[in-house]
Short mmCIF file of C-alpha atoms in Angstrom, two decimals:
data_model
loop_
_atom_site.label_atom_id
_atom_site.label_comp_id
_atom_site.label_asym_id
_atom_site.label_seq_id
_atom_site.Cartn_x
_atom_site.Cartn_y
_atom_site.Cartn_z
CA MET R 1 -124.09 -80.32 86.55
CA VAL R 2 -120.79 -78.70 88.66
CA ASN R 3 -118.75 -80.16 86.33
CA VAL R 4 -120.52 -79.08 83.43
CA GLU R 5 -120.98 -75.20 84.49
CA PHE R 6 -116.91 -75.53 85.38
CA PHE R 7 -116.40 -76.48 81.66
CA ASN R 8 -118.52 -74.04 80.29
CA TYR R 9 -116.26 -71.26 81.85
CA ILE R 10 -113.05 -72.94 80.75
CA GLU R 11 -114.61 -72.61 77.40
CA CYS R 12 -115.51 -68.90 77.61
CA ILE R 13 -111.94 -68.25 78.99
CA PHE R 14 -110.47 -70.28 75.75
CA MET R 15 -112.57 -68.22 73.30
CA ARG R 16 -111.71 -65.08 74.91
CA ILE R 17 -108.21 -66.08 74.44
CA LYS R 18 -106.61 -64.26 71.63
CA LYS R 19 -105.73 -66.97 68.82
CA PRO R 20 -102.22 -66.54 67.35
CA HIS R 21 -101.68 -66.28 63.97
CA LEU R 22 -100.41 -69.41 61.40
CA ARG R 23 -97.10 -67.57 60.08
CA PRO R 24 -95.15 -66.59 63.47
CA ILE R 25 -96.58 -70.10 65.27
CA VAL R 26 -95.25 -71.67 61.73
CA ILE R 27 -92.13 -69.47 62.40
CA THR R 28 -91.57 -70.28 66.18
CA LEU R 29 -91.54 -74.12 65.92
CA SER R 30 -89.30 -73.39 62.81
CA VAL R 31 -86.87 -71.19 63.88
CA GLY R 32 -87.18 -72.64 67.83
CA GLY R 33 -86.66 -76.16 66.58
CA ILE R 34 -83.58 -74.66 65.17
CA LEU R 35 -82.03 -72.90 68.23
CA LEU R 36 -82.88 -75.52 70.55
CA THR R 37 -81.88 -78.48 67.82
CA SER R 38 -78.48 -76.32 67.97
CA ILE R 39 -78.08 -76.33 71.75
CA PHE R 40 -79.19 -80.08 72.44
CA LEU R 41 -76.24 -80.72 69.56
CA ILE R 42 -74.04 -77.86 71.92
CA VAL R 43 -74.34 -79.78 75.07
CA VAL R 44 -73.85 -82.79 73.15
CA ILE R 45 -70.59 -81.98 71.22
CA MET R 46 -68.68 -79.82 74.88
CA VAL R 47 -69.93 -82.72 76.78
CA PHE R 48 -68.05 -85.53 74.37
CA LYS R 49 -65.49 -82.79 73.63
CA ARG R 50 -65.01 -82.69 77.72
CA GLU R 51 -64.41 -86.19 77.22
CA ASN R 52 -61.97 -85.85 74.91
CA ILE R 53 -59.97 -82.97 76.45
CA GLU R 54 -59.80 -85.40 79.26
CA LYS R 55 -58.52 -88.31 77.78
CA ASP R 56 -55.53 -86.15 75.80
CA LEU R 57 -54.70 -84.60 79.41
CA LEU R 58 -54.37 -87.97 80.58
CA ASP R 59 -52.52 -89.36 77.86
CA ALA R 60 -50.69 -86.26 77.63
CA ASN R 61 -49.14 -86.64 81.62
CA SER R 62 -48.74 -90.03 80.96
CA SER R 63 -46.86 -89.58 78.33
CA TYR R 64 -44.64 -86.77 80.06
CA ALA R 65 -44.40 -88.62 82.81
CA MET R 66 -42.64 -91.22 81.07
CA LYS R 67 -40.67 -89.05 79.05
CA MET R 68 -39.33 -87.48 82.52
CA SER R 69 -38.57 -90.76 84.29
CA ASP R 70 -36.56 -92.39 81.40
CA VAL R 71 -34.51 -88.48 81.86
CA MET R 72 -34.40 -89.04 85.60
CA SER R 73 -33.37 -92.65 84.98
CA ASN R 74 -30.49 -91.41 82.89
CA TYR R 75 -29.09 -88.82 85.28
CA ILE R 76 -29.59 -91.20 87.76
CA GLU R 77 -27.57 -93.61 85.71
CA ILE R 78 -24.88 -91.43 84.74
CA ALA R 79 -24.41 -90.01 88.79
CA GLN R 80 -24.21 -93.63 89.51
CA ARG R 81 -21.48 -94.14 87.16
CA GLU R 82 -19.42 -91.13 88.16
CA LEU R 83 -19.49 -92.48 91.71
CA ALA R 84 -17.80 -95.68 90.52
CA TYR R 85 -15.48 -93.89 88.49
CA GLY R 86 -14.27 -92.23 92.27
CA ALA R 87 -14.73 -95.49 93.54
CA LYS R 88 -12.03 -96.99 91.37
CA LYS R 89 -9.97 -94.39 91.50
CA ILE R 90 -10.23 -94.28 95.83
CA GLU R 91 -9.48 -97.84 96.22
CA SER R 92 -5.61 -96.87 95.67
CA THR R 93 -5.24 -94.16 98.38
CA ASN R 94 -5.11 -93.91 101.85
CA ASP R 95 -4.51 -89.85 101.37
CA ILE R 96 -6.76 -87.77 102.51
CA ASP R 97 -5.97 -84.57 101.15
CA SER R 98 -6.47 -87.45 97.52
CA LEU R 99 -10.20 -88.45 99.09
CA LYS R 100 -10.57 -84.61 99.30
CA ASN R 101 -9.98 -83.69 95.64
CA GLU R 102 -11.54 -86.65 95.12
CA ALA R 103 -14.76 -85.90 96.73
CA ASP R 104 -14.42 -82.14 95.84
CA ARG R 105 -14.35 -83.45 91.59
CA LEU R 106 -17.41 -85.52 91.88
CA ARG R 107 -19.55 -82.59 93.29
CA LEU R 108 -17.88 -79.24 91.02
CA GLN R 109 -17.69 -81.47 87.61
CA SER R 110 -21.12 -82.48 86.79
CA GLY R 111 -23.19 -80.57 89.42
CA MET R 112 -25.08 -84.03 89.54
CA PHE R 113 -24.78 -84.04 93.95
CA ASN R 114 -24.67 -81.28 96.20
CA SER R 115 -22.54 -82.72 98.36
CA VAL R 116 -19.83 -86.20 98.07
CA LEU R 117 -18.43 -88.39 101.69
CA VAL R 118 -16.17 -90.75 101.73
CA VAL R 119 -17.23 -93.13 104.29
CA SER R 120 -15.28 -95.90 105.58
CA ASP R 121 -16.55 -99.77 106.19
CA GLY R 122 -16.87 -98.45 109.96
CA ALA R 123 -19.12 -95.73 109.28
CA VAL R 124 -16.37 -92.81 110.04
CA VAL R 125 -16.84 -90.07 107.76
CA LEU R 126 -13.41 -89.74 105.57
CA ALA R 127 -13.47 -86.74 103.55
CA THR R 128 -16.39 -84.42 102.45
CA SER R 129 -17.55 -82.39 100.29
CA PRO R 130 -17.90 -79.08 100.67
CA GLU R 131 -16.26 -79.29 103.54
CA SER R 132 -18.40 -76.70 105.64
CA LEU R 133 -20.58 -79.77 105.95
CA GLY R 134 -18.04 -80.32 109.23
CA LEU R 135 -18.72 -84.29 108.98
CA VAL R 136 -14.78 -85.23 109.09
CA GLY R 137 -13.99 -88.04 111.48
CA VAL R 138 -17.68 -88.37 113.05
CA HIS R 139 -19.89 -92.01 112.67
CA LEU R 140 -22.90 -92.61 110.38
CA ASN R 141 -25.72 -93.81 112.14
CA SER R 142 -28.25 -93.26 109.60
CA SER R 143 -30.00 -96.27 107.86
CA ALA R 144 -29.12 -94.98 104.38
CA SER R 145 -25.41 -95.63 106.15
CA LYS R 146 -25.68 -99.07 107.53
CA LEU R 147 -27.78 -100.40 104.64
CA ALA R 148 -25.18 -99.28 102.36
CA ILE R 149 -22.72 -100.61 104.42
CA GLU R 150 -24.13 -103.66 104.67
CA ALA R 151 -25.32 -104.39 100.96
CA LYS R 152 -21.38 -103.60 99.49
CA LYS R 153 -23.03 -102.89 96.25
CA PRO R 154 -24.63 -99.57 94.35
CA PHE R 155 -27.28 -98.69 96.88
CA ILE R 156 -29.75 -95.57 96.37
CA SER R 157 -31.80 -94.54 99.48
CA ALA R 158 -35.20 -92.95 100.38
CA PRO R 159 -35.75 -89.90 101.07
CA TYR R 160 -34.07 -89.21 104.91
CA LYS R 161 -33.10 -86.81 107.00
CA SER R 162 -29.10 -86.33 107.15
CA ALA R 163 -26.71 -85.78 109.91
CA SER R 164 -26.45 -81.90 108.98
CA GLY R 165 -29.97 -81.61 109.21
CA ASN R 166 -30.92 -81.43 105.39
CA LEU R 167 -33.34 -83.46 103.75
CA ILE R 168 -31.92 -86.00 100.68
CA ILE R 169 -31.38 -88.59 99.37
CA PHE R 170 -28.30 -90.38 99.17
CA LEU R 171 -26.15 -92.54 96.27
CA SER R 172 -23.63 -94.89 97.35
CA HIS R 173 -21.15 -97.17 95.49
CA PRO R 174 -19.16 -99.13 97.37
CA ILE R 175 -14.95 -98.99 97.66
CA TYR R 176 -12.86 -102.24 97.58
CA ASP R 177 -9.05 -102.74 97.68
CA LYS R 178 -6.94 -104.39 95.39
CA ASN R 179 -7.27 -107.43 96.94
CA SER R 180 -11.13 -106.90 96.80
CA ASN R 181 -11.97 -106.42 100.22
CA TYR R 182 -14.40 -103.68 101.30
CA ILE R 183 -13.11 -100.63 102.76
CA GLY R 184 -15.79 -97.88 102.48
CA TYR R 185 -18.35 -96.24 100.20
CA VAL R 186 -18.14 -92.84 98.34
CA GLY R 187 -21.65 -91.55 98.41
CA GLY R 188 -23.78 -88.19 97.05
CA SER R 189 -26.11 -86.67 98.17
CA ILE R 190 -29.03 -84.92 96.65
CA TYR R 191 -31.13 -81.70 98.62
CA LEU R 192 -34.44 -82.34 97.72
CA LYS R 193 -35.43 -79.14 99.40
CA GLU R 194 -33.00 -76.82 97.42
CA GLN R 195 -31.29 -76.27 94.27
CA SER R 196 -30.19 -80.21 93.09
CA LEU R 197 -30.37 -82.29 89.93
CA PHE R 198 -34.01 -82.72 89.86
CA SER R 199 -35.25 -78.70 90.65
CA ASP R 200 -32.77 -78.23 87.72
CA VAL R 201 -34.60 -81.16 85.38
CA LEU R 202 -38.37 -80.95 86.84
CA SER R 203 -38.81 -77.31 87.60
CA ARG R 204 -38.10 -76.35 84.07
CA HIS R 205 -40.13 -78.25 82.55
CA PHE R 206 -42.16 -76.64 79.33
CA PHE R 207 -45.35 -78.53 79.70
CA LYS R 208 -48.62 -76.98 80.01
CA SER R 209 -48.23 -74.21 83.10
CA ASP R 210 -50.86 -75.22 84.75
CA THR R 211 -49.22 -78.88 85.19
CA GLU R 212 -47.58 -80.26 88.29
CA ILE R 213 -44.50 -82.77 88.22
CA SER R 214 -43.57 -84.95 91.30
CA ILE R 215 -41.43 -88.04 91.82
CA VAL R 216 -42.97 -90.67 94.58
CA SER R 217 -40.52 -92.95 96.65
CA ASP R 218 -41.93 -96.65 96.35
CA ASP R 219 -43.28 -95.70 100.22
CA GLY R 220 -45.36 -92.87 98.48
CA ASN R 221 -43.63 -90.11 99.61
CA VAL R 222 -42.92 -87.09 97.61
CA ILE R 223 -39.31 -87.17 96.86
CA PHE R 224 -39.67 -84.04 94.39
CA ASN R 225 -41.92 -81.77 93.95
CA ASN R 226 -41.96 -77.63 93.27
CA ASP R 227 -43.94 -76.96 96.78
CA ASN R 228 -41.06 -77.64 99.53
CA SER R 229 -43.96 -78.36 102.42
CA ALA R 230 -44.96 -81.42 100.20
CA VAL R 231 -41.76 -82.94 100.13
CA GLY R 232 -41.19 -85.82 102.36
CA ARG R 233 -44.84 -86.37 103.20
CA PRO R 234 -46.62 -89.14 101.89
CA MET R 235 -48.51 -88.51 98.11
CA VAL R 236 -52.94 -88.44 99.10
CA MET R 237 -54.40 -90.83 96.79
CA ASP R 238 -56.46 -93.76 97.16
CA ASP R 239 -55.76 -97.40 97.00
CA ASN R 240 -56.89 -98.04 93.96
CA LEU R 241 -54.30 -95.25 92.38
CA LYS R 242 -51.59 -96.76 94.73
CA SER R 243 -52.17 -100.20 93.40
CA LYS R 244 -51.82 -99.24 89.86
CA LEU R 245 -48.78 -97.29 90.39
CA THR R 246 -46.97 -100.28 91.99
CA SER R 247 -48.60 -102.77 89.41
CA SER R 248 -47.89 -101.19 86.16
CA GLU R 249 -44.71 -99.04 84.26
CA ARG R 250 -46.94 -96.35 83.43
CA GLY R 251 -50.37 -95.37 82.92
CA GLU R 252 -52.99 -92.79 84.27
CA GLY R 253 -55.73 -91.92 86.46
CA ILE R 254 -57.79 -89.63 88.89
CA PHE R 255 -57.34 -89.09 92.52
CA PHE R 256 -58.19 -86.16 94.79
CA SER R 257 -56.38 -84.11 96.81
CA SER R 258 -57.00 -81.44 99.45
CA GLY R 259 -61.36 -81.65 97.51
CA ASN R 260 -59.60 -80.75 94.34
CA LYS R 261 -59.87 -83.21 91.63
CA TYR R 262 -56.89 -84.06 89.29
CA LEU R 263 -55.80 -85.57 86.08
CA LEU R 264 -52.78 -87.64 86.69
CA GLY R 265 -49.91 -89.38 84.31
CA TYR R 266 -47.23 -91.64 85.83
CA ALA R 267 -43.84 -94.18 84.70
CA HIS R 268 -41.49 -96.10 86.81
CA MET R 269 -37.81 -94.51 86.73
CA LYS R 270 -36.45 -97.74 85.32
CA ASN R 271 -32.84 -98.01 88.04
CA THR R 272 -35.07 -96.67 91.00
CA ALA R 273 -38.48 -98.09 92.54
CA TRP R 274 -39.84 -94.36 92.07
CA SER R 275 -42.42 -92.66 90.12
CA VAL R 276 -42.73 -89.91 87.96
CA LEU R 277 -46.19 -88.12 88.59
CA VAL R 278 -47.31 -85.49 85.98
CA TYR R 279 -50.97 -84.32 86.93
CA SER R 280 -52.45 -81.11 85.81
CA HIS R 281 -55.97 -80.02 87.95
CA ALA R 282 -59.29 -80.79 86.43
CA ASP R 283 -60.16 -77.12 86.27
CA SER R 284 -57.78 -77.00 83.37
CA VAL R 285 -60.52 -79.13 81.11
CA THR R 286 -63.29 -76.48 81.43
CA THR R 287 -60.54 -74.19 80.53
CA ILE R 288 -59.73 -75.63 77.16
CA LEU R 289 -63.41 -76.46 76.63
CA ILE R 290 -64.05 -72.32 77.17
CA THR R 291 -60.87 -71.57 74.59
CA TYR R 292 -62.35 -74.42 72.27
CA ALA R 293 -65.95 -72.67 72.66
CA LYS R 294 -64.58 -69.18 72.38
CA SER R 295 -62.80 -69.96 68.61
CA VAL R 296 -65.92 -71.96 67.17
CA LEU R 297 -68.49 -69.57 69.00
CA VAL R 298 -69.02 -67.32 66.02
CA LEU R 299 -68.73 -69.73 63.37
CA LEU R 300 -72.00 -71.71 64.98
CA ILE R 301 -73.65 -68.12 65.69
CA VAL R 302 -73.43 -67.77 61.69
CA ILE R 303 -75.14 -71.10 60.82
CA VAL R 304 -77.66 -71.07 63.37
CA ILE R 305 -78.47 -67.26 62.12
CA THR R 306 -78.25 -68.40 58.29
CA PHE R 307 -80.55 -71.35 58.79
CA SER R 308 -82.81 -69.48 61.00
CA LEU R 309 -83.38 -66.78 58.27
CA PHE R 310 -83.55 -69.85 55.72
CA SER R 311 -86.44 -71.70 57.86
CA TYR R 312 -87.99 -67.96 58.48
CA PHE R 313 -88.09 -67.69 54.48
CA ILE R 314 -89.49 -71.31 54.37
CA ALA R 315 -91.95 -71.01 56.91
CA SER R 316 -93.05 -67.98 55.56
CA ARG R 317 -93.68 -69.07 52.33
CA ILE R 318 -95.91 -72.42 53.51
CA SER R 319 -97.68 -69.75 55.17
CA ILE R 320 -98.35 -67.11 53.30
CA PRO R 321 -101.11 -69.12 50.92
CA LEU R 322 -103.05 -70.25 53.99
CA GLU R 323 -103.10 -66.79 55.36
CA LYS R 324 -104.64 -65.28 52.08
CA LEU R 325 -106.79 -67.86 51.75
CA ALA R 326 -108.31 -67.63 55.21
CA ILE R 327 -108.29 -63.79 54.44
CA SER R 328 -110.51 -64.43 51.21
CA THR R 329 -112.71 -66.27 53.70
CA ASN R 330 -114.09 -63.01 55.09
CA ALA R 331 -114.40 -60.77 52.44
CA LYS R 332 -117.67 -59.12 52.55
CA ASP R 333 -117.34 -59.16 48.93
CA ILE R 334 -117.79 -62.68 47.66
CA GLY R 335 -117.50 -62.05 44.01
CA GLY R 336 -114.38 -60.59 44.78
CA SER R 337 -112.79 -63.14 46.96
CA LEU R 338 -113.56 -65.46 43.79
CA VAL R 339 -110.83 -62.92 42.23
CA ASP R 340 -108.33 -62.74 45.41
CA ILE R 341 -108.71 -66.94 45.56
CA LYS R 342 -107.66 -67.11 42.28
CA GLY R 343 -104.54 -65.16 42.38
CA ILE R 344 -103.08 -67.17 45.43
CA ASN R 345 -99.97 -68.42 44.58
CA ALA R 346 -100.42 -72.25 46.01
CA TRP R 347 -97.49 -73.62 45.09
CA TYR R 348 -97.31 -76.99 46.82
CA VAL R 349 -99.87 -79.67 46.72
CA GLU R 350 -102.03 -79.25 50.17
CA ALA R 351 -102.63 -74.91 49.79
CA ASP R 352 -103.37 -75.77 46.12
CA ARG R 353 -105.93 -77.91 46.85
CA LEU R 354 -107.67 -76.28 49.23
CA LYS R 355 -108.10 -73.93 47.15
CA LYS R 356 -109.40 -75.54 44.51
CA ALA R 357 -111.94 -76.74 47.00
CA LEU R 358 -112.29 -73.36 48.63
CA PHE R 359 -113.12 -71.61 45.09
CA THR R 360 -115.49 -74.41 44.02
CA HIS R 361 -117.46 -73.92 47.49
CA ILE R 362 -117.71 -70.47 46.89
CA LYS R 363 -118.34 -70.22 43.43
CA ILE R 364 -121.19 -73.08 43.91
CA MET R 365 -122.61 -71.18 46.95
CA ILE R 366 -122.62 -68.15 44.68
CA GLU R 367 -125.09 -69.78 42.05
CA ARG R 368 -126.94 -71.02 44.93
CA VAL R 369 -127.60 -67.74 46.49
CA ASP R 370 -128.27 -66.32 42.61
CA SER R 371 -130.45 -69.27 42.79
CA LEU R 372 -132.11 -68.34 45.46
CA ASN R 373 -132.28 -64.40 44.77
CA GLU R 374 -134.17 -65.75 41.34
CA VAL R 375 -136.88 -67.49 43.31
CA ALA R 376 -137.10 -64.94 45.92
CA LEU R 377 -137.76 -62.00 43.67
CA LYS R 378 -138.91 -62.91 40.65
CA ASP R 379 -143.15 -64.40 39.52
CA PRO R 380 -142.12 -67.75 38.79
CA LEU R 381 -144.78 -67.87 35.87
CA THR R 382 -144.05 -64.83 34.48
CA GLY R 383 -139.84 -64.39 35.17
CA VAL R 384 -140.63 -60.96 36.37
CA ASN R 385 -140.43 -59.22 39.29
CA ASN R 386 -142.97 -59.69 42.08
CA ARG R 387 -143.54 -57.26 44.49
CA LEU R 388 -140.15 -58.18 46.81
CA GLY R 389 -138.00 -57.74 43.55
CA PHE R 390 -139.47 -54.60 42.72
CA SER R 391 -139.01 -53.20 46.47
CA ASN R 392 -135.55 -54.27 46.19
CA LYS R 393 -135.21 -52.41 43.17
CA ILE R 394 -136.18 -48.97 44.38
CA GLN R 395 -134.14 -49.43 47.59
CA ASN R 396 -130.90 -50.06 45.79
CA HIS R 397 -131.77 -47.38 42.85
CA LYS R 398 -129.73 -44.44 42.86
CA GLN R 399 -130.90 -41.44 44.32
CA GLY R 400 -131.28 -38.39 41.66
CA SER R 401 -131.66 -40.23 39.00
CA GLY R 402 -135.08 -40.45 36.45
CA ALA R 403 -137.99 -43.42 37.56
CA SER R 404 -141.09 -43.89 35.35
CA VAL R 405 -143.78 -46.17 36.75
CA ILE R 406 -146.44 -47.87 34.15
CA ALA R 407 -149.58 -49.76 35.84
CA ILE R 408 -151.11 -52.15 33.30
CA ASP R 409 -154.35 -53.77 34.31
CA VAL R 410 -155.98 -56.81 32.07
CA ASP R 411 -159.71 -56.10 32.15
CA PHE R 412 -161.79 -58.82 32.22
CA PHE R 413 -159.30 -61.34 33.21
CA LYS R 414 -161.72 -63.16 35.83
CA LYS R 415 -163.85 -63.87 32.83
CA ILE R 416 -161.02 -65.33 30.82
CA ASN R 417 -159.91 -67.99 34.19
CA ASP R 418 -163.99 -68.66 34.04
CA ASN R 419 -164.67 -69.35 30.45
CA PHE R 420 -161.33 -70.63 28.92
CA GLY R 421 -159.82 -72.14 32.63
CA HIS R 422 -156.51 -71.02 34.71
CA GLY R 423 -154.10 -72.51 32.37
CA VAL R 424 -155.32 -70.09 29.21
CA GLY R 425 -155.05 -66.94 32.20
CA ASP R 426 -151.56 -68.02 33.00
CA GLU R 427 -150.73 -67.95 28.95
CA VAL R 428 -152.24 -64.62 29.06
CA LEU R 429 -149.64 -63.31 31.25
CA VAL R 430 -147.15 -64.98 30.04
CA THR R 431 -147.66 -63.82 26.66
CA LEU R 432 -148.12 -59.93 28.37
CA ALA R 433 -144.25 -59.89 29.86
CA GLN R 434 -143.04 -61.53 27.18
CA VAL R 435 -144.29 -58.49 25.13
CA ILE R 436 -143.90 -56.05 27.53
CA ASN R 437 -139.96 -57.26 27.59
CA CYS R 438 -139.75 -57.44 23.58
CA GLY R 439 -141.49 -53.83 22.79
CA PHE R 440 -139.73 -52.59 25.55
CA PRO R 441 -136.15 -53.96 26.89
CA GLY R 442 -135.95 -51.30 29.11
CA LEU R 443 -138.94 -51.87 31.38
CA GLY R 444 -137.60 -55.24 31.81
CA ARG R 445 -136.85 -54.83 35.45
CA PHE R 446 -140.96 -54.49 35.64
CA PRO R 447 -142.44 -55.93 38.28
CA GLN R 448 -145.75 -57.62 38.48
CA SER R 449 -148.57 -58.14 40.91
CA ARG R 450 -151.43 -60.93 40.25
CA GLY R 451 -154.50 -60.73 41.64
CA GLN R 452 -158.59 -61.01 41.52
CA PRO R 453 -160.13 -57.79 40.61
CA GLU R 454 -162.39 -55.78 42.65
CA ARG R 455 -166.00 -56.94 42.00
CA LYS R 456 -167.98 -53.87 41.65
CA PRO R 457 -171.47 -53.04 43.84
CA GLU R 458 -174.57 -54.59 42.71
#
């Protein structure tokens, strides 16, 4: 019982709710469908576009890293050739001034080195450029010097702090005398935290402004970075990326540092164990995506508005015939509604079928109503108005217009029925009605009241 009352209550609520019209529903569905589809497509396009932008950035960073590694490898190779040429000139002289002049030439000629040293096989500094280093006669105990003397071949050191307190990398070339005896080496240092070969080349790259370049040694320490505080420190990256750096000549990847995501491209330098890293902040993808969205936003809005207006027009065209048919069914003038229905442009099949069905139904209904009116308002025997028909005519008669009343009584009608039967009596009434209708066409609507005559009192 409770459930029935509850459902009745819900039904009453829905009955009170004002029902929407067809046209707003169709327009809302069509235009809303376009808008939702457009939003969905925009989201999908942006997702794929973001992936493409990210991939393009990774490819670009990898390609640029490869280019810069080639450039830096060429510079290192040139620097090593200059040291080799200087070592060839030094091998035949022991004059300190000549050694100093050669050191100055190596430092100043191409600007490859920040400082140049000539060192004996006992690790004692024989000449320096510039002289302000104050290292002449000093015994070098650095690991780079020891390795250069032990290797007795061209050598490139890992980053270390020099005797003068500068963070440097050191390139050296052995010096042999005419008898091929090892007598020391000539070396050039590149400062990592001051203006140098690396800063001149890498700090003035013409790549994206939000892109950074680093050179990392084989042990993961930063050799060069625009941020001097990062130089000499280990590069923060996960083990997977470190493995990729050591196992492939070039590639790309993603790493996180200080909570930020970076898109990385890397490439190895040919004549060292170093890698050039080019990486962009992942936020640059969003920046590019926003720029792209702004560039297509106007066109997208025009397309959406155009299709929305087109959908509005089509939806209106679809709903108008149905609206007119619905309005016609509520018309008080049923005869007028037939005219209205006939004039409706039902331009598609379903509306046309509904129009024809409604037209036929109303026409049949009118015919049935007329037929029932005939039965209710007219005498079935004579076809003239009965008392109800007479009352209806009187009520519909215009006020102020004239009217006449004629009363006709058939004398001795009972005798006709008694002597000749009721069938003959009916024929008399029918004939009388026909005579009146033919003789007085204007009285064709006269009513008839049939009944037994009153008996005279005896």
